[in-house]
Amino acid sequence: MLKKLNPRQKFTALLLVILLGGLVLSGMALSAVLRQNARRDITSTALILLETMSSVRDYTTNQINPELIQQLDEKFLPQTIPAYSAREVFELLRKNPEYRDFFYKEATLNPTNLRDKADTFEAKLVEQFRANDKLKELSGFRATASGETFYIARPLVIGKASCLQCHSTPEAAPPTVIERYGSGNGFGWHLNEIVGAKMISVPADTVIHKANQSSLLILAIVFATFIGIILLINLLLNRYVIRPLKHITRLAEEVSTGQTGVEFKQLSDDEIGSLTRAFRRMQLSLEMALRRLNRADKGREIGKDMSQEISSNSNS
């Protein structure tokens, strides 16, 4: 099939093959890089959210709780609980479209509110934090009922003695807390103990979709650029190679039919110019050869005429 194509078509076909191969290879490499970048961007956002929730917890513990703790004997006030404040603030954040795919949980081994109970996977993360107090962060992907999820977790440490007022023993806890949650959960905590993990999670599709959007955009730009380059190369190839070759071919065909008056003009000093000079030398050699043949033919005709004249004179 390639034998039937002219040089420009062959060159274009070769460039298209290179383009497709390059797009496949670069697409695979680019996808991996962009997924890593997307994961890094989402991790950065998740860490900011975790720091924000930690600040909310500290604010509740240091400023809200001391003002309202005395009222817990008469009325349960969830605003005094750091975990409650953090969840409420996070839900307000999720109303922003930028954060709606993110979820926050304080996965706790022995929570007061069973909504915060750590599942099997989360419990393993907490145990890793408890086994290594130098471990400050864990992240990765996990399978859930709703699909694969990317998570980032940090240890939840009891850093304030005031937290033990509701979590040391049922007898020390405010009656309204026992009335709301019972006395079977959320007790036996100790100061500086890791009781859970603060976790931010986001569907893995969000990471992949963000990477794919960037990949498609970059590949589209590369593809359009390469197509533009192919068109430009074809234009230059036609102007500086194909068109001069066609001109030389036409002149050579005229010379081959005996039209020796054509002129091979050298228009450049490149390979095309060298080819023009070669054809011009060939033309000159052909003209010299033709002149010799013509002279030889004329000599033979003159000799033949002289022989005939001599023979005629002798007979007379």
mmCIF file of C-alpha atoms in Angstrom:
data_model
loop_
_atom_site.group_PDB
_atom_site.id
_atom_site.type_symbol
_atom_site.label_atom_id
_atom_site.label_comp_id
_atom_site.label_asym_id
_atom_site.label_seq_id
_atom_site.Cartn_x
_atom_site.Cartn_y
_atom_site.Cartn_z
ATOM 1 C CA MET A 1 0.000 0.000 0.000
ATOM 2 C CA LEU A 2 2.832 2.410 0.826
ATOM 3 C CA LYS A 3 4.291 1.902 -2.650
ATOM 4 C CA LYS A 4 1.204 3.541 -4.141
ATOM 5 C CA LEU A 5 1.586 6.681 -2.017
ATOM 6 C CA ASN A 6 3.602 9.718 -3.006
ATOM 7 C CA PRO A 7 6.358 10.975 -0.650
ATOM 8 C CA ARG A 8 4.124 13.559 0.997
ATOM 9 C CA GLN A 9 1.443 10.956 1.768
ATOM 10 C CA LYS A 10 4.041 8.541 3.109
ATOM 11 C CA PHE A 11 5.550 11.239 5.286
ATOM 12 C CA THR A 12 2.117 12.275 6.600
ATOM 13 C CA ALA A 13 1.189 8.659 7.340
ATOM 14 C CA LEU A 14 4.459 8.201 9.237
ATOM 15 C CA LEU A 15 3.846 11.340 11.287
ATOM 16 C CA LEU A 16 0.289 10.206 12.104
ATOM 17 C CA VAL A 17 1.582 6.847 13.324
ATOM 18 C CA ILE A 18 4.127 8.660 15.504
ATOM 19 C CA LEU A 19 1.357 10.960 16.756
ATOM 20 C CA LEU A 20 -0.945 8.100 17.746
ATOM 21 C CA GLY A 21 1.866 6.160 19.400
ATOM 22 C CA GLY A 22 3.043 9.256 21.221
ATOM 23 C CA LEU A 23 -0.471 10.067 22.411
ATOM 24 C CA VAL A 24 -0.950 6.552 23.793
ATOM 25 C CA LEU A 25 2.372 6.497 25.640
ATOM 26 C CA SER A 26 2.207 10.094 26.829
ATOM 27 C CA GLY A 27 -1.443 9.629 27.795
ATOM 28 C CA MET A 28 -0.563 6.717 30.078
ATOM 29 C CA ALA A 29 2.335 8.566 31.675
ATOM 30 C CA LEU A 30 0.367 11.805 31.906
ATOM 31 C CA SER A 31 -2.602 10.068 33.489
ATOM 32 C CA ALA A 32 -0.409 8.622 36.241
ATOM 33 C CA VAL A 33 1.245 11.989 36.909
ATOM 34 C CA LEU A 34 -2.033 13.913 36.914
ATOM 35 C CA ARG A 35 -3.699 11.382 39.205
ATOM 36 C CA GLN A 36 -0.838 11.848 41.616
ATOM 37 C CA ASN A 37 -1.194 15.612 41.345
ATOM 38 C CA ALA A 38 -4.979 15.392 41.820
ATOM 39 C CA ARG A 39 -4.465 13.215 44.882
ATOM 40 C CA ARG A 40 -1.944 15.723 46.221
ATOM 41 C CA ASP A 41 -4.364 18.622 45.649
ATOM 42 C CA ILE A 42 -7.235 16.806 47.368
ATOM 43 C CA THR A 43 -4.924 15.775 50.199
ATOM 44 C CA SER A 44 -3.956 19.416 50.661
ATOM 45 C CA THR A 45 -7.620 20.434 50.827
ATOM 46 C CA ALA A 46 -8.395 17.581 53.231
ATOM 47 C CA LEU A 47 -5.551 18.621 55.538
ATOM 48 C CA ILE A 48 -6.835 22.189 55.595
ATOM 49 C CA LEU A 49 -10.281 20.879 56.531
ATOM 50 C CA LEU A 50 -8.794 18.685 59.268
ATOM 51 C CA GLU A 51 -6.888 21.628 60.686
ATOM 52 C CA THR A 52 -10.092 23.677 60.568
ATOM 53 C CA MET A 53 -12.015 20.986 62.471
ATOM 54 C CA SER A 54 -9.212 20.753 65.028
ATOM 55 C CA SER A 55 -9.441 24.508 65.521
ATOM 56 C CA VAL A 56 -13.208 24.252 65.986
ATOM 57 C CA ARG A 57 -12.696 21.507 68.571
ATOM 58 C CA ASP A 58 -10.124 23.597 70.436
ATOM 59 C CA TYR A 59 -12.385 26.640 70.359
ATOM 60 C CA THR A 60 -15.285 24.611 71.748
ATOM 61 C CA THR A 61 -13.131 23.031 74.436
ATOM 62 C CA ASN A 62 -11.390 26.228 75.548
ATOM 63 C CA GLN A 63 -14.104 28.855 75.174
ATOM 64 C CA ILE A 64 -17.566 27.332 74.780
ATOM 65 C CA ASN A 65 -17.352 24.427 77.174
ATOM 66 C CA PRO A 66 -16.230 26.450 80.252
ATOM 67 C CA GLU A 67 -19.152 28.858 79.771
ATOM 68 C CA LEU A 68 -21.836 26.189 79.471
ATOM 69 C CA ILE A 69 -20.568 23.211 81.427
ATOM 70 C CA GLN A 70 -22.430 24.230 84.582
ATOM 71 C CA GLN A 71 -25.738 24.146 82.746
ATOM 72 C CA LEU A 72 -25.295 20.486 81.765
ATOM 73 C CA ASP A 73 -26.728 19.400 85.119
ATOM 74 C CA GLU A 74 -30.063 20.921 84.146
ATOM 75 C CA LYS A 75 -30.107 20.713 80.344
ATOM 76 C CA PHE A 76 -28.107 18.820 77.747
ATOM 77 C CA LEU A 77 -26.264 21.251 75.478
ATOM 78 C CA PRO A 78 -24.621 19.542 72.475
ATOM 79 C CA GLN A 79 -22.766 22.788 71.703
ATOM 80 C CA THR A 80 -20.388 21.953 74.565
ATOM 81 C CA ILE A 81 -19.208 18.799 72.800
ATOM 82 C CA PRO A 82 -16.229 19.400 70.464
ATOM 83 C CA ALA A 83 -17.218 16.557 68.136
ATOM 84 C CA TYR A 84 -20.703 18.044 67.718
ATOM 85 C CA SER A 85 -19.307 21.524 66.927
ATOM 86 C CA ALA A 86 -16.870 20.084 64.403
ATOM 87 C CA ARG A 87 -19.596 18.122 62.606
ATOM 88 C CA GLU A 88 -21.945 21.106 62.494
ATOM 89 C CA VAL A 89 -19.280 23.426 61.091
ATOM 90 C CA PHE A 90 -18.253 20.826 58.535
ATOM 91 C CA GLU A 91 -21.834 20.419 57.346
ATOM 92 C CA LEU A 92 -21.944 24.172 56.791
ATOM 93 C CA LEU A 93 -18.726 23.898 54.789
ATOM 94 C CA ARG A 94 -20.227 21.149 52.636
ATOM 95 C CA LYS A 95 -22.849 23.590 51.381
ATOM 96 C CA ASN A 96 -20.005 25.126 49.414
ATOM 97 C CA PRO A 97 -19.813 23.190 46.077
ATOM 98 C CA GLU A 98 -16.043 23.020 46.453
ATOM 99 C CA TYR A 99 -16.364 20.832 49.564
ATOM 100 C CA ARG A 100 -19.627 18.969 48.987
ATOM 101 C CA ASP A 101 -17.846 15.691 48.106
ATOM 102 C CA PHE A 102 -15.856 15.674 51.356
ATOM 103 C CA PHE A 103 -17.002 13.877 54.508
ATOM 104 C CA TYR A 104 -15.785 14.231 58.094
ATOM 105 C CA LYS A 105 -15.915 11.644 60.839
ATOM 106 C CA GLU A 106 -14.345 11.246 64.255
ATOM 107 C CA ALA A 107 -14.031 7.468 64.160
ATOM 108 C CA THR A 108 -13.834 6.457 67.817
ATOM 109 C CA LEU A 109 -13.302 3.035 69.384
ATOM 110 C CA ASN A 110 -15.593 3.734 72.348
ATOM 111 C CA PRO A 111 -17.733 6.789 71.492
ATOM 112 C CA THR A 112 -20.500 8.357 73.515
ATOM 113 C CA ASN A 113 -22.572 8.770 70.368
ATOM 114 C CA LEU A 114 -22.658 5.485 68.466
ATOM 115 C CA ARG A 115 -22.794 7.456 65.227
ATOM 116 C CA ASP A 116 -19.059 7.999 65.733
ATOM 117 C CA LYS A 117 -18.335 4.279 66.199
ATOM 118 C CA ALA A 118 -15.322 3.209 64.160
ATOM 119 C CA ASP A 119 -15.931 0.410 61.663
ATOM 120 C CA THR A 120 -13.467 -2.456 61.207
ATOM 121 C CA PHE A 121 -11.250 -0.557 58.781
ATOM 122 C CA GLU A 122 -11.256 2.623 60.855
ATOM 123 C CA ALA A 123 -10.544 0.671 64.046
ATOM 124 C CA LYS A 124 -7.385 -0.722 62.408
ATOM 125 C CA LEU A 125 -6.237 2.801 61.629
ATOM 126 C CA VAL A 126 -6.802 3.853 65.238
ATOM 127 C CA GLU A 127 -4.839 0.835 66.465
ATOM 128 C CA GLN A 128 -1.950 1.839 64.187
ATOM 129 C CA PHE A 129 -1.914 5.290 65.783
ATOM 130 C CA ARG A 130 -2.046 3.752 69.246
ATOM 131 C CA ALA A 131 0.777 1.330 68.457
ATOM 132 C CA ASN A 132 3.050 4.102 67.177
ATOM 133 C CA ASP A 133 2.667 7.476 68.860
ATOM 134 C CA LYS A 134 5.060 9.029 66.322
ATOM 135 C CA LEU A 135 2.646 8.219 63.504
ATOM 136 C CA LYS A 136 0.751 11.445 62.811
ATOM 137 C CA GLU A 137 -1.077 10.755 59.550
ATOM 138 C CA LEU A 138 -2.398 7.950 57.366
ATOM 139 C CA SER A 139 -3.937 8.166 53.893
ATOM 140 C CA GLY A 140 -4.951 5.934 51.028
ATOM 141 C CA PHE A 141 -7.905 4.312 49.309
ATOM 142 C CA ARG A 142 -10.482 1.991 50.831
ATOM 143 C CA ALA A 143 -13.462 0.053 49.491
ATOM 144 C CA THR A 144 -16.878 1.043 50.847
ATOM 145 C CA ALA A 145 -20.456 0.113 50.056
ATOM 146 C CA SER A 146 -20.763 3.256 47.903
ATOM 147 C CA GLY A 147 -17.502 2.637 46.052
ATOM 148 C CA GLU A 148 -13.810 3.292 46.481
ATOM 149 C CA THR A 149 -12.956 6.211 48.758
ATOM 150 C CA PHE A 150 -9.828 8.230 49.357
ATOM 151 C CA TYR A 151 -9.217 9.025 53.023
ATOM 152 C CA ILE A 152 -6.782 10.896 55.213
ATOM 153 C CA ALA A 153 -6.704 10.386 58.988
ATOM 154 C CA ARG A 154 -5.014 11.865 62.037
ATOM 155 C CA PRO A 155 -5.109 10.617 65.623
ATOM 156 C CA LEU A 156 -7.765 11.931 67.991
ATOM 157 C CA VAL A 157 -6.003 12.527 71.316
ATOM 158 C CA ILE A 158 -7.515 13.476 74.679
ATOM 159 C CA GLY A 159 -5.344 16.529 75.270
ATOM 160 C CA LYS A 160 -7.490 18.390 77.818
ATOM 161 C CA ALA A 161 -8.436 17.236 81.290
ATOM 162 C CA SER A 162 -11.807 18.942 80.854
ATOM 163 C CA CYS A 163 -12.739 16.286 78.275
ATOM 164 C CA LEU A 164 -12.643 13.622 81.014
ATOM 165 C CA GLN A 165 -15.517 15.271 82.859
ATOM 166 C CA CYS A 166 -17.908 13.515 80.462
ATOM 167 C CA HIS A 167 -15.740 10.495 79.601
ATOM 168 C CA SER A 168 -13.990 9.259 82.743
ATOM 169 C CA THR A 169 -16.751 7.396 84.615
ATOM 170 C CA PRO A 170 -20.572 7.442 84.425
ATOM 171 C CA GLU A 171 -20.677 8.775 87.990
ATOM 172 C CA ALA A 172 -18.597 11.838 87.071
ATOM 173 C CA ALA A 173 -20.587 12.632 83.932
ATOM 174 C CA PRO A 174 -23.421 15.192 83.970
ATOM 175 C CA PRO A 175 -26.837 13.512 84.463
ATOM 176 C CA THR A 176 -28.181 14.985 81.244
ATOM 177 C CA VAL A 177 -25.392 13.270 79.257
ATOM 178 C CA ILE A 178 -26.271 9.910 80.847
ATOM 179 C CA GLU A 179 -29.915 10.578 80.110
ATOM 180 C CA ARG A 180 -29.188 11.299 76.448
ATOM 181 C CA TYR A 181 -26.593 8.599 75.679
ATOM 182 C CA GLY A 182 -26.716 6.131 78.549
ATOM 183 C CA SER A 183 -23.865 4.862 80.677
ATOM 184 C CA GLY A 184 -22.629 2.049 78.462
ATOM 185 C CA ASN A 185 -20.460 3.962 76.026
ATOM 186 C CA GLY A 186 -17.880 6.723 75.939
ATOM 187 C CA PHE A 187 -16.311 6.170 79.340
ATOM 188 C CA GLY A 188 -12.935 4.960 80.584
ATOM 189 C CA TRP A 189 -10.944 7.500 78.579
ATOM 190 C CA HIS A 190 -7.598 8.785 79.884
ATOM 191 C CA LEU A 191 -5.577 11.940 79.408
ATOM 192 C CA ASN A 192 -3.269 11.853 76.335
ATOM 193 C CA GLU A 193 -4.930 8.637 75.149
ATOM 194 C CA ILE A 194 -5.619 8.103 71.433
ATOM 195 C CA VAL A 195 -9.305 7.223 71.380
ATOM 196 C CA GLY A 196 -10.012 7.570 67.679
ATOM 197 C CA ALA A 197 -9.095 9.170 64.387
ATOM 198 C CA LYS A 198 -10.228 12.381 62.732
ATOM 199 C CA MET A 199 -10.932 11.413 59.144
ATOM 200 C CA ILE A 200 -11.675 13.279 55.928
ATOM 201 C CA SER A 201 -12.856 11.125 53.037
ATOM 202 C CA VAL A 202 -13.823 11.792 49.430
ATOM 203 C CA PRO A 203 -15.037 9.424 46.690
ATOM 204 C CA ALA A 204 -12.162 8.151 44.552
ATOM 205 C CA ASP A 205 -14.159 9.129 41.463
ATOM 206 C CA THR A 206 -13.575 12.743 42.432
ATOM 207 C CA VAL A 207 -9.805 12.230 42.313
ATOM 208 C CA ILE A 208 -9.993 10.273 39.041
ATOM 209 C CA HIS A 209 -12.437 12.703 37.426
ATOM 210 C CA LYS A 210 -10.249 15.665 38.271
ATOM 211 C CA ALA A 211 -7.185 13.900 36.821
ATOM 212 C CA ASN A 212 -9.068 12.799 33.692
ATOM 213 C CA GLN A 213 -10.292 16.324 33.024
ATOM 214 C CA SER A 214 -6.730 17.627 33.126
ATOM 215 C CA SER A 215 -5.470 14.689 31.019
ATOM 216 C CA LEU A 216 -8.064 15.202 28.291
ATOM 217 C CA LEU A 217 -7.392 18.924 28.166
ATOM 218 C CA ILE A 218 -3.620 18.490 27.875
ATOM 219 C CA LEU A 219 -3.918 15.648 25.329
ATOM 220 C CA ALA A 220 -6.326 17.745 23.256
ATOM 221 C CA ILE A 221 -3.824 20.610 23.251
ATOM 222 C CA VAL A 222 -0.982 18.237 22.310
ATOM 223 C CA PHE A 223 -3.090 16.647 19.560
ATOM 224 C CA ALA A 224 -4.106 20.009 18.091
ATOM 225 C CA THR A 225 -0.505 21.227 18.247
ATOM 226 C CA PHE A 226 0.801 18.098 16.529
ATOM 227 C CA ILE A 227 -1.861 18.304 13.803
ATOM 228 C CA GLY A 228 -0.844 21.917 13.225
ATOM 229 C CA ILE A 229 2.804 20.817 12.983
ATOM 230 C CA ILE A 230 1.886 18.077 10.474
ATOM 231 C CA LEU A 231 0.004 20.592 8.316
ATOM 232 C CA LEU A 232 2.913 23.042 8.493
ATOM 233 C CA ILE A 233 5.431 20.315 7.616
ATOM 234 C CA ASN A 234 3.261 19.255 4.674
ATOM 235 C CA LEU A 235 3.103 22.843 3.455
ATOM 236 C CA LEU A 236 6.874 23.272 3.706
ATOM 237 C CA LEU A 237 7.492 19.826 2.237
ATOM 238 C CA ASN A 238 5.264 20.630 -0.730
ATOM 239 C CA ARG A 239 6.899 24.009 -1.286
ATOM 240 C CA TYR A 240 10.561 23.137 -0.875
ATOM 241 C CA VAL A 241 10.679 19.435 -1.858
ATOM 242 C CA ILE A 242 7.636 18.080 -3.706
ATOM 243 C CA ARG A 243 7.080 21.054 -6.038
ATOM 244 C CA PRO A 244 10.791 21.346 -7.078
ATOM 245 C CA LEU A 245 10.958 17.569 -7.630
ATOM 246 C CA LYS A 246 7.856 17.686 -9.811
ATOM 247 C CA HIS A 247 9.417 20.536 -11.804
ATOM 248 C CA ILE A 248 12.675 18.612 -12.293
ATOM 249 C CA THR A 249 10.716 15.483 -13.264
ATOM 250 C CA ARG A 250 8.738 17.380 -15.892
ATOM 251 C CA LEU A 251 11.916 18.869 -17.400
ATOM 252 C CA ALA A 252 13.617 15.485 -17.389
ATOM 253 C CA GLU A 253 10.647 13.976 -19.249
ATOM 254 C CA GLU A 254 10.859 16.759 -21.859
ATOM 255 C CA VAL A 255 14.585 16.125 -22.323
ATOM 256 C CA SER A 256 13.935 12.404 -22.676
ATOM 257 C CA THR A 257 11.601 13.134 -25.598
ATOM 258 C CA GLY A 258 14.269 15.152 -27.419
ATOM 259 C CA GLN A 259 13.400 18.650 -26.213
ATOM 260 C CA THR A 260 16.955 19.629 -25.325
ATOM 261 C CA GLY A 261 16.171 23.316 -25.190
ATOM 262 C CA VAL A 262 14.738 23.189 -21.658
ATOM 263 C CA GLU A 263 16.769 24.726 -18.852
ATOM 264 C CA PHE A 264 17.367 23.293 -15.391
ATOM 265 C CA LYS A 265 17.541 26.327 -13.116
ATOM 266 C CA GLN A 266 19.189 25.887 -9.720
ATOM 267 C CA LEU A 267 16.965 27.573 -7.138
ATOM 268 C CA SER A 268 18.710 26.446 -3.926
ATOM 269 C CA ASP A 269 22.001 25.126 -2.561
ATOM 270 C CA ASP A 270 20.532 22.088 -0.833
ATOM 271 C CA GLU A 271 20.039 18.514 -2.075
ATOM 272 C CA ILE A 272 17.392 19.698 -4.532
ATOM 273 C CA GLY A 273 19.952 22.144 -5.944
ATOM 274 C CA SER A 274 22.509 19.332 -6.234
ATOM 275 C CA LEU A 275 19.947 17.231 -8.076
ATOM 276 C CA THR A 276 19.276 20.158 -10.448
ATOM 277 C CA ARG A 277 23.013 20.501 -11.180
ATOM 278 C CA ALA A 278 23.255 16.776 -11.836
ATOM 279 C CA PHE A 279 20.372 16.926 -14.320
ATOM 280 C CA ARG A 280 21.929 19.956 -15.987
ATOM 281 C CA ARG A 281 25.238 18.109 -16.397
ATOM 282 C CA MET A 282 23.330 15.156 -17.773
ATOM 283 C CA GLN A 283 21.549 17.464 -20.218
ATOM 284 C CA LEU A 284 24.886 18.951 -21.393
ATOM 285 C CA SER A 285 26.376 15.482 -21.787
ATOM 286 C CA LEU A 286 23.344 14.387 -23.754
ATOM 287 C CA GLU A 287 23.576 17.445 -26.029
ATOM 288 C CA MET A 288 27.282 16.792 -26.654
ATOM 289 C CA ALA A 289 26.583 13.165 -27.431
ATOM 290 C CA LEU A 290 23.811 14.145 -29.840
ATOM 291 C CA ARG A 291 26.089 16.633 -31.587
ATOM 292 C CA ARG A 292 28.753 13.948 -32.014
ATOM 293 C CA LEU A 293 26.174 11.578 -33.417
ATOM 294 C CA ASN A 294 24.949 14.265 -35.815
ATOM 295 C CA ARG A 295 28.497 14.982 -36.993
ATOM 296 C CA ALA A 296 29.142 11.296 -37.446
ATOM 297 C CA ASP A 297 25.932 10.889 -39.417
ATOM 298 C CA LYS A 298 26.825 13.854 -41.632
ATOM 299 C CA GLY A 299 30.339 12.430 -42.202
ATOM 300 C CA ARG A 300 28.901 9.115 -43.259
ATOM 301 C CA GLU A 301 26.486 10.848 -45.634
ATOM 302 C CA ILE A 302 29.312 12.916 -47.193
ATOM 303 C CA GLY A 303 31.488 9.823 -47.622
ATOM 304 C CA LYS A 304 28.624 7.970 -49.213
ATOM 305 C CA ASP A 305 27.985 10.833 -51.672
ATOM 306 C CA MET A 306 31.678 11.000 -52.589
ATOM 307 C CA SER A 307 31.803 7.255 -53.183
ATOM 308 C CA GLN A 308 28.783 7.430 -55.433
ATOM 309 C CA GLU A 309 30.330 10.373 -57.398
ATOM 310 C CA ILE A 310 33.642 8.532 -57.899
ATOM 311 C CA SER A 311 31.864 5.424 -59.051
ATOM 312 C CA SER A 312 29.816 7.445 -61.526
ATOM 313 C CA ASN A 313 32.898 9.129 -62.998
ATOM 314 C CA SER A 314 34.754 5.859 -63.484
ATOM 315 C CA ASN A 315 31.837 4.281 -65.346
ATOM 316 C CA SER A 316 31.680 7.171 -67.750
#
